[in-house]
Amino acid sequence: MENIILKAVEAHKLKRDEIVSILADDNINEALFRAADKVRNEFVGDEIHLRGLIEFSNICKRNCFYCGLRCENKDIERYRILEDEIVSYAKNAVEMGYRTIVLQSGEDPYFTAEKLAKTVAEIKKCGAAITLSIGEMDEKDYRLLKEAGADRFLLRIETTDPVLYEKFHPKMSLDNRIKCLKTIKKLGYETGTGVLVGLPNQTLESLADDILFFKELNADMIGIGPLIPHPNTPLKDATQGDFTLALKVMAITRLLMPDINIPATTAMETVNPNGRIIALQSGANVVMPNVTISDYRKKYEIYPNKICINEDESKCRNCIESKIISIGRKISTNFGFRKQI
Ligand code: 5AD
Ligand code: SF4
Ligand code: FES
């Protein structure tokens, strides 16, 4: 088994059954995490890129089975941060030292590509890189936003298993999701995707397919997180996704895609009090602290017990900086685009 890990460290390739065997064997976990940490160090170095996250609208027309923002959840106070206020949070984040602003929301019909393009152009004037995480759109909309200055786009595939995908995403299609990702890539965005670990009936084989999908797409960023059941969703009684399994999916992704950006996700820290630091020592090199004010954070409840909902942006910045320094890593001062090998 250790040989398979060694092979992946050298060749950055694994077959489906090899990935499954690593996922199935918990005796090799430490070796896997050490190997991913080494590959991370070799290819992207010790610097950690911080991305300032603005959750600007929790209004969503979709109905994903796991997510608290789904339109059928009536037990949530909806909000929308308007354009000027988004720009002011972004400016504040840039003044705090963030070089990338991530604009994330549900699929809120108010925010047409035209409206957001203006906001993107305004934020670009501050000299920040911009990542969008706003869901599925038409090619013309993705293009408009790219032309307005957006640099990166995050759109998780969530699962590549067609049966699970259709089941947990009513009226959505896996084919369209893949089509969106290909369009995003084609338009020149740095492209981010990722999956949920722990969906009901998800198998290790299906997770192996997810990892192979990341590689085939040649994604530039991969975000992995455990499923955290939300009480107001159809998956309320599901078992929480396993932290270690999510970490293993992330670590194997690092072995196979040595030069990409991999965030230590908020969901990881929600299920494990030291989750982000553990992730940063098992292949991750990015953190996305929230830079919106606490009032909104509480309401962006994609899953319960999200971290940092009562903290403010300077508290989170200091908190994460000190954690990063405590493990001997540094905070990057550049944009943190994917390094080419
Ligand atoms: N648990 C964990 N992650 C979730 N997401 C949505 N709902 C949940 C949940 N209950 C993730 C999805 C989405 C990202 C923004 O949040 O993967 O892409
Ligand atoms: Fe909307 Fe995204 Fe939540 Fe699905 S996961 S309901 S698209 S916010
Ligand atoms: Fe928000 Fe630690 S990152 S309190």
Short mmCIF file of C-alpha atoms and ligand atoms in Angstrom, two decimals:
data_model
loop_
_atom_site.label_atom_id
_atom_site.label_comp_id
_atom_site.label_asym_id
_atom_site.label_seq_id
_atom_site.Cartn_x
_atom_site.Cartn_y
_atom_site.Cartn_z
CA MET A 1 0.00 0.00 0.00
CA GLU A 2 2.79 2.40 0.90
CA ASN A 3 4.14 1.67 -2.59
CA ILE A 4 1.01 3.03 -4.17
CA ILE A 5 1.45 6.26 -2.23
CA LEU A 6 5.11 6.46 -3.27
CA LYS A 7 4.11 5.94 -6.86
CA ALA A 8 1.59 8.77 -6.61
CA VAL A 9 4.22 11.07 -5.06
CA GLU A 10 6.51 10.40 -8.03
CA ALA A 11 4.14 10.06 -10.97
CA HIS A 12 1.05 12.00 -9.80
CA LYS A 13 -1.09 9.27 -11.29
CA LEU A 14 -3.26 6.59 -9.78
CA LYS A 15 -5.78 4.15 -11.18
CA ARG A 16 -9.32 4.03 -9.89
CA ASP A 17 -8.80 0.80 -7.93
CA GLU A 18 -5.61 2.20 -6.39
CA ILE A 19 -7.47 5.28 -5.17
CA VAL A 20 -10.20 3.05 -3.75
CA SER A 21 -7.63 0.92 -1.94
CA ILE A 22 -6.06 3.99 -0.31
CA LEU A 23 -9.49 5.31 0.71
CA ALA A 24 -10.41 1.92 2.17
CA ASP A 25 -7.26 1.43 4.24
CA ASP A 26 -7.06 3.52 7.39
CA ASN A 27 -3.65 2.14 8.39
CA ILE A 28 -1.90 4.30 5.79
CA ASN A 29 -3.56 7.59 6.70
CA GLU A 30 -0.52 9.16 8.34
CA ALA A 31 1.71 8.14 5.42
CA LEU A 32 -0.82 9.60 2.99
CA PHE A 33 -1.10 12.92 4.84
CA ARG A 34 2.69 13.21 5.13
CA ALA A 35 3.08 12.48 1.42
CA ALA A 36 0.49 15.11 0.49
CA ASP A 37 2.21 17.63 2.78
CA LYS A 38 5.54 16.91 1.10
CA VAL A 39 4.12 17.29 -2.41
CA ARG A 40 2.41 20.53 -1.36
CA ASN A 41 5.70 21.85 0.00
CA GLU A 42 7.64 20.86 -3.11
CA PHE A 43 5.21 22.26 -5.68
CA VAL A 44 3.47 25.25 -4.09
CA GLY A 45 5.73 25.98 -1.15
CA ASP A 46 5.05 27.09 2.39
CA GLU A 47 3.03 30.18 1.56
CA ILE A 48 -0.67 30.17 2.29
CA HIS A 49 -3.00 32.26 0.17
CA LEU A 50 -5.81 34.00 2.02
CA ARG A 51 -8.96 34.78 0.08
CA GLY A 52 -11.46 37.23 1.58
CA LEU A 53 -14.94 35.73 1.28
CA ILE A 54 -18.03 37.90 0.84
CA GLU A 55 -21.31 35.96 1.10
CA PHE A 56 -23.44 38.59 -0.59
CA SER A 57 -26.83 36.89 -0.94
CA ASN A 58 -28.39 33.84 0.68
CA ILE A 59 -31.28 33.85 -1.77
CA CYS A 60 -31.25 30.79 -4.00
CA LYS A 61 -33.62 29.48 -6.64
CA ARG A 62 -32.18 25.94 -6.35
CA ASN A 63 -33.30 23.23 -4.03
CA CYS A 64 -30.22 21.09 -3.32
CA PHE A 65 -31.14 18.40 -0.79
CA TYR A 66 -28.29 19.17 1.63
CA CYS A 67 -28.18 22.97 1.68
CA GLY A 68 -29.83 25.34 4.14
CA LEU A 69 -30.14 28.01 1.46
CA ARG A 70 -32.43 25.82 -0.71
CA CYS A 71 -35.54 27.72 -1.80
CA GLU A 72 -37.91 25.38 0.03
CA ASN A 73 -36.35 26.22 3.39
CA LYS A 74 -38.77 28.81 4.74
CA ASP A 75 -37.15 28.93 8.15
CA ILE A 76 -34.35 31.26 7.16
CA GLU A 77 -34.11 35.02 7.03
CA ARG A 78 -33.04 35.93 3.53
CA TYR A 79 -30.73 38.84 2.77
CA ARG A 80 -29.08 40.46 -0.17
CA ILE A 81 -26.12 42.81 0.14
CA LEU A 82 -26.45 45.43 -2.56
CA GLU A 83 -23.72 46.41 -4.98
CA ASP A 84 -22.31 49.44 -3.15
CA GLU A 85 -22.09 47.56 0.10
CA ILE A 86 -20.36 44.61 -1.58
CA VAL A 87 -17.76 47.00 -2.95
CA SER A 88 -17.24 48.59 0.46
CA TYR A 89 -16.60 45.17 2.10
CA ALA A 90 -14.21 44.34 -0.70
CA LYS A 91 -12.30 47.61 -0.23
CA ASN A 92 -12.07 46.97 3.48
CA ALA A 93 -10.73 43.45 2.83
CA VAL A 94 -8.10 44.78 0.42
CA GLU A 95 -7.02 47.31 3.05
CA MET A 96 -6.64 44.44 5.50
CA GLY A 97 -4.21 42.79 3.07
CA TYR A 98 -6.37 40.38 1.10
CA ARG A 99 -5.24 40.08 -2.52
CA THR A 100 -8.24 38.03 -3.64
CA ILE A 101 -11.92 38.70 -3.03
CA VAL A 102 -14.34 35.78 -3.37
CA LEU A 103 -17.90 36.78 -4.17
CA GLN A 104 -20.24 33.95 -3.22
CA SER A 105 -24.03 33.67 -3.20
CA GLY A 106 -26.96 31.40 -3.83
CA GLU A 107 -28.38 31.50 -7.34
CA ASP A 108 -30.15 34.80 -6.77
CA PRO A 109 -32.01 36.02 -9.88
CA TYR A 110 -31.62 39.66 -8.79
CA PHE A 111 -27.91 39.52 -9.50
CA THR A 112 -27.83 39.40 -13.26
CA ALA A 113 -24.46 39.13 -14.93
CA GLU A 114 -24.83 42.78 -15.97
CA LYS A 115 -25.24 43.95 -12.37
CA LEU A 116 -22.40 41.79 -11.13
CA ALA A 117 -20.12 42.83 -13.97
CA LYS A 118 -20.29 46.41 -12.69
CA THR A 119 -19.48 45.28 -9.17
CA VAL A 120 -16.58 43.17 -10.41
CA ALA A 121 -15.18 46.10 -12.40
CA GLU A 122 -15.49 48.37 -9.35
CA ILE A 123 -13.66 45.88 -7.09
CA LYS A 124 -10.96 45.35 -9.72
CA LYS A 125 -10.06 49.02 -9.34
CA CYS A 126 -8.80 48.20 -5.84
CA GLY A 127 -6.23 45.89 -7.39
CA ALA A 128 -7.61 42.61 -6.07
CA ALA A 129 -8.04 39.34 -7.95
CA ILE A 130 -11.67 38.22 -8.06
CA THR A 131 -13.16 34.79 -7.65
CA LEU A 132 -16.85 34.22 -8.35
CA SER A 133 -18.91 31.47 -6.76
CA ILE A 134 -22.44 32.15 -7.95
CA GLY A 135 -23.59 28.97 -9.63
CA GLU A 136 -24.72 28.00 -13.09
CA MET A 137 -25.08 30.59 -15.85
CA ASP A 138 -25.12 30.81 -19.63
CA GLU A 139 -21.88 31.11 -21.53
CA LYS A 140 -22.62 34.73 -22.42
CA ASP A 141 -22.96 35.62 -18.74
CA TYR A 142 -19.75 33.84 -17.77
CA ARG A 143 -18.07 35.71 -20.63
CA LEU A 144 -19.41 39.10 -19.58
CA LEU A 145 -18.10 38.59 -16.06
CA LYS A 146 -14.73 37.42 -17.32
CA GLU A 147 -14.48 40.51 -19.49
CA ALA A 148 -15.42 42.65 -16.50
CA GLY A 149 -12.31 41.34 -14.76
CA ALA A 150 -13.22 38.19 -12.82
CA ASP A 151 -10.19 35.89 -12.62
CA ARG A 152 -11.46 32.68 -11.13
CA PHE A 153 -14.71 30.76 -10.79
CA LEU A 154 -15.75 28.14 -8.24
CA LEU A 155 -18.46 25.66 -9.15
CA ARG A 156 -18.39 22.43 -7.22
CA ILE A 157 -19.53 19.38 -9.13
CA GLU A 158 -20.71 18.13 -5.66
CA THR A 159 -20.63 14.49 -6.85
CA THR A 160 -19.83 12.92 -10.21
CA ASP A 161 -22.11 9.99 -9.46
CA PRO A 162 -25.05 10.50 -11.87
CA VAL A 163 -27.55 8.70 -9.65
CA LEU A 164 -26.60 10.69 -6.54
CA TYR A 165 -26.37 13.92 -8.52
CA GLU A 166 -29.90 13.64 -9.90
CA LYS A 167 -31.27 12.55 -6.55
CA PHE A 168 -29.89 15.44 -4.50
CA HIS A 169 -30.26 18.19 -7.12
CA PRO A 170 -33.88 18.41 -8.24
CA LYS A 171 -34.34 19.82 -11.75
CA MET A 172 -30.60 20.06 -12.27
CA SER A 173 -28.38 17.91 -14.44
CA LEU A 174 -24.87 16.58 -14.04
CA ASP A 175 -24.31 17.11 -17.78
CA ASN A 176 -25.11 20.79 -17.52
CA ARG A 177 -22.87 21.17 -14.48
CA ILE A 178 -19.97 19.62 -16.41
CA LYS A 179 -20.80 21.80 -19.40
CA CYS A 180 -20.64 24.92 -17.19
CA LEU A 181 -17.24 23.88 -15.83
CA LYS A 182 -15.89 23.32 -19.35
CA THR A 183 -17.20 26.71 -20.45
CA ILE A 184 -15.64 28.41 -17.42
CA LYS A 185 -12.33 26.75 -18.20
CA LYS A 186 -12.54 27.61 -21.90
CA LEU A 187 -13.19 31.28 -21.12
CA GLY A 188 -9.88 31.46 -19.28
CA TYR A 189 -11.02 31.51 -15.68
CA GLU A 190 -8.94 29.66 -13.15
CA THR A 191 -11.49 26.98 -12.49
CA GLY A 192 -12.38 25.55 -9.13
CA THR A 193 -14.59 22.60 -8.36
CA GLY A 194 -14.96 20.05 -5.60
CA VAL A 195 -17.27 17.59 -3.90
CA LEU A 196 -19.13 16.80 -0.74
CA VAL A 197 -17.87 13.78 1.16
CA GLY A 198 -20.48 11.72 2.96
CA LEU A 199 -23.57 12.03 0.79
CA PRO A 200 -25.95 9.16 1.60
CA ASN A 201 -25.04 6.06 -0.46
CA GLN A 202 -21.85 7.63 -1.80
CA THR A 203 -19.23 4.91 -2.26
CA LEU A 204 -15.44 4.96 -2.21
CA GLU A 205 -15.57 4.11 -5.91
CA SER A 206 -17.65 7.21 -6.52
CA LEU A 207 -15.15 9.36 -4.57
CA ALA A 208 -12.34 7.86 -6.67
CA ASP A 209 -14.26 8.89 -9.80
CA ASP A 210 -14.60 12.40 -8.35
CA ILE A 211 -10.82 12.67 -7.94
CA LEU A 212 -10.24 11.38 -11.47
CA PHE A 213 -12.76 13.93 -12.73
CA PHE A 214 -10.76 16.77 -11.09
CA LYS A 215 -7.68 15.57 -12.89
CA GLU A 216 -9.39 15.12 -16.21
CA LEU A 217 -10.85 18.63 -16.06
CA ASN A 218 -7.43 19.90 -15.03
CA ALA A 219 -9.11 22.03 -12.38
CA ASP A 220 -7.00 24.82 -10.89
CA MET A 221 -8.60 24.68 -7.45
CA ILE A 222 -10.32 21.90 -5.55
CA GLY A 223 -12.45 22.37 -2.43
CA ILE A 224 -13.47 19.30 -0.45
CA GLY A 225 -15.72 19.23 2.59
CA PRO A 226 -17.70 16.75 4.65
CA LEU A 227 -21.49 16.81 4.44
CA ILE A 228 -22.96 18.52 7.51
CA PRO A 229 -26.66 17.68 7.78
CA HIS A 230 -28.88 20.74 8.01
CA PRO A 231 -32.06 20.34 10.10
CA ASN A 232 -34.30 22.13 7.59
CA THR A 233 -33.38 19.98 4.61
CA PRO A 234 -34.30 16.51 3.33
CA LEU A 235 -30.87 15.28 4.48
CA LYS A 236 -31.50 16.29 8.10
CA ASP A 237 -31.18 12.70 9.35
CA ALA A 238 -28.14 11.83 7.25
CA THR A 239 -24.90 10.90 8.99
CA GLN A 240 -22.34 13.68 9.09
CA GLY A 241 -19.54 13.23 6.55
CA ASP A 242 -16.39 11.73 8.01
CA PHE A 243 -13.59 14.24 8.59
CA THR A 244 -10.79 11.76 7.96
CA LEU A 245 -12.35 10.51 4.74
CA ALA A 246 -12.75 14.09 3.48
CA LEU A 247 -9.13 14.75 4.40
CA LYS A 248 -8.05 11.63 2.51
CA VAL A 249 -9.92 12.69 -0.63
CA MET A 250 -8.18 16.06 -0.35
CA ALA A 251 -4.74 14.53 0.22
CA ILE A 252 -5.05 12.16 -2.74
CA THR A 253 -6.14 15.11 -4.88
CA ARG A 254 -2.91 16.89 -3.88
CA LEU A 255 -0.82 13.85 -4.85
CA LEU A 256 -2.44 13.73 -8.29
CA MET A 257 -2.56 17.50 -8.87
CA PRO A 258 0.59 18.77 -7.22
CA ASP A 259 0.50 22.40 -8.36
CA ILE A 260 -3.14 23.38 -7.83
CA ASN A 261 -4.66 25.49 -5.06
CA ILE A 262 -6.48 23.54 -2.38
CA PRO A 263 -8.37 25.32 0.39
CA ALA A 264 -8.63 24.11 3.95
CA THR A 265 -12.41 24.44 3.96
CA THR A 266 -14.67 25.95 6.59
CA ALA A 267 -16.68 22.71 6.63
CA MET A 268 -13.53 20.82 7.69
CA GLU A 269 -13.15 23.15 10.68
CA THR A 270 -16.85 22.87 11.49
CA VAL A 271 -16.56 19.11 12.04
CA ASN A 272 -13.11 19.22 13.67
CA PRO A 273 -11.98 22.13 15.89
CA ASN A 274 -8.52 22.05 14.33
CA GLY A 275 -9.73 21.00 10.88
CA ARG A 276 -8.21 23.77 8.81
CA ILE A 277 -4.74 23.44 10.33
CA ILE A 278 -4.85 19.66 9.91
CA ALA A 279 -5.90 20.20 6.28
CA LEU A 280 -3.05 22.69 5.75
CA GLN A 281 -0.69 19.98 6.98
CA SER A 282 -2.22 17.35 4.71
CA GLY A 283 -2.03 19.02 1.30
CA ALA A 284 -3.98 22.30 1.51
CA ASN A 285 -2.44 25.74 0.82
CA VAL A 286 -5.37 28.19 0.87
CA VAL A 287 -7.77 29.56 3.50
CA MET A 288 -10.88 31.63 2.79
CA PRO A 289 -11.74 33.75 5.83
CA ASN A 290 -15.09 35.49 5.88
CA VAL A 291 -14.94 39.27 5.50
CA THR A 292 -18.65 40.10 5.83
CA ILE A 293 -20.12 41.40 9.04
CA SER A 294 -21.49 39.00 11.63
CA ASP A 295 -25.14 39.91 11.00
CA TYR A 296 -24.99 38.35 7.55
CA ARG A 297 -22.71 35.46 8.45
CA LYS A 298 -25.31 33.91 10.73
CA LYS A 299 -27.84 33.97 7.94
CA TYR A 300 -25.60 32.31 5.36
CA GLU A 301 -26.41 28.99 6.93
CA ILE A 302 -25.62 26.39 4.27
CA TYR A 303 -25.06 24.02 7.19
CA PRO A 304 -25.38 24.41 10.99
CA ASN A 305 -22.64 25.37 13.48
CA LYS A 306 -20.57 27.18 10.88
CA ILE A 307 -17.44 28.64 12.41
CA CYS A 308 -16.78 32.38 12.84
CA ILE A 309 -20.43 33.48 12.72
CA ASN A 310 -19.96 35.74 15.75
CA GLU A 311 -16.50 37.04 14.89
CA ASP A 312 -15.65 40.06 12.81
CA GLU A 313 -13.29 40.34 9.88
CA SER A 314 -10.28 41.59 11.85
CA LYS A 315 -10.70 38.89 14.48
CA CYS A 316 -10.72 36.17 11.80
CA ARG A 317 -7.71 37.67 10.05
CA ASN A 318 -5.69 37.74 13.28
CA CYS A 319 -6.91 34.29 14.29
CA ILE A 320 -5.94 32.63 11.05
CA GLU A 321 -2.64 34.51 10.79
CA SER A 322 -1.53 33.34 14.20
CA LYS A 323 -2.56 29.75 13.48
CA ILE A 324 -0.62 29.79 10.21
CA ILE A 325 2.48 31.21 11.86
CA SER A 326 2.20 28.67 14.69
CA ILE A 327 2.71 25.81 12.20
CA GLY A 328 5.72 27.49 10.62
CA ARG A 329 4.00 28.63 7.43
CA LYS A 330 3.76 32.14 5.95
CA ILE A 331 1.01 34.25 4.50
CA SER A 332 1.49 34.97 0.82
CA THR A 333 1.50 38.57 -0.33
CA ASN A 334 0.91 37.78 -3.99
CA PHE A 335 -2.25 36.89 -5.88
CA GLY A 336 -1.77 33.17 -5.57
CA PHE A 337 -2.66 32.06 -9.05
CA ARG A 338 -1.93 28.45 -9.91
CA LYS A 339 1.74 27.98 -10.49
CA GLN A 340 2.60 26.38 -13.79
CA ILE A 341 5.09 23.54 -13.85
N1 5AD B 1 -22.71 20.48 4.34
C1 5AD B 1 -21.50 20.72 3.80
N2 5AD B 1 -21.31 21.48 2.71
C2 5AD B 1 -22.41 22.00 2.12
N3 5AD B 1 -22.53 22.77 1.03
C3 5AD B 1 -23.84 23.05 0.87
N4 5AD B 1 -24.58 22.49 1.84
C4 5AD B 1 -23.70 21.81 2.64
C5 5AD B 1 -23.83 21.00 3.80
N5 5AD B 1 -25.02 20.77 4.35
C6 5AD B 1 -21.42 23.13 0.16
C7 5AD B 1 -21.67 22.75 -1.28
C8 5AD B 1 -21.58 24.06 -2.01
C9 5AD B 1 -20.75 24.89 -1.08
C10 5AD B 1 -20.89 26.35 -1.25
O1 5AD B 1 -21.21 24.51 0.19
O2 5AD B 1 -20.64 21.86 -1.73
O3 5AD B 1 -20.99 23.95 -3.28
FE1 SF4 B 2 -28.33 27.08 -3.77
FE2 SF4 B 2 -25.73 26.39 -3.82
FE3 SF4 B 2 -27.26 25.81 -1.71
FE4 SF4 B 2 -27.66 24.49 -4.00
S1 SF4 B 2 -25.76 24.43 -2.72
S2 SF4 B 2 -29.28 25.37 -2.69
S3 SF4 B 2 -27.26 26.11 -5.51
S4 SF4 B 2 -26.70 27.85 -2.41
FE1 FES B 3 -12.71 33.31 12.26
FE2 FES B 3 -10.70 31.98 13.60
S1 FES B 3 -10.91 32.35 11.46
S2 FES B 3 -12.35 33.19 14.41
#
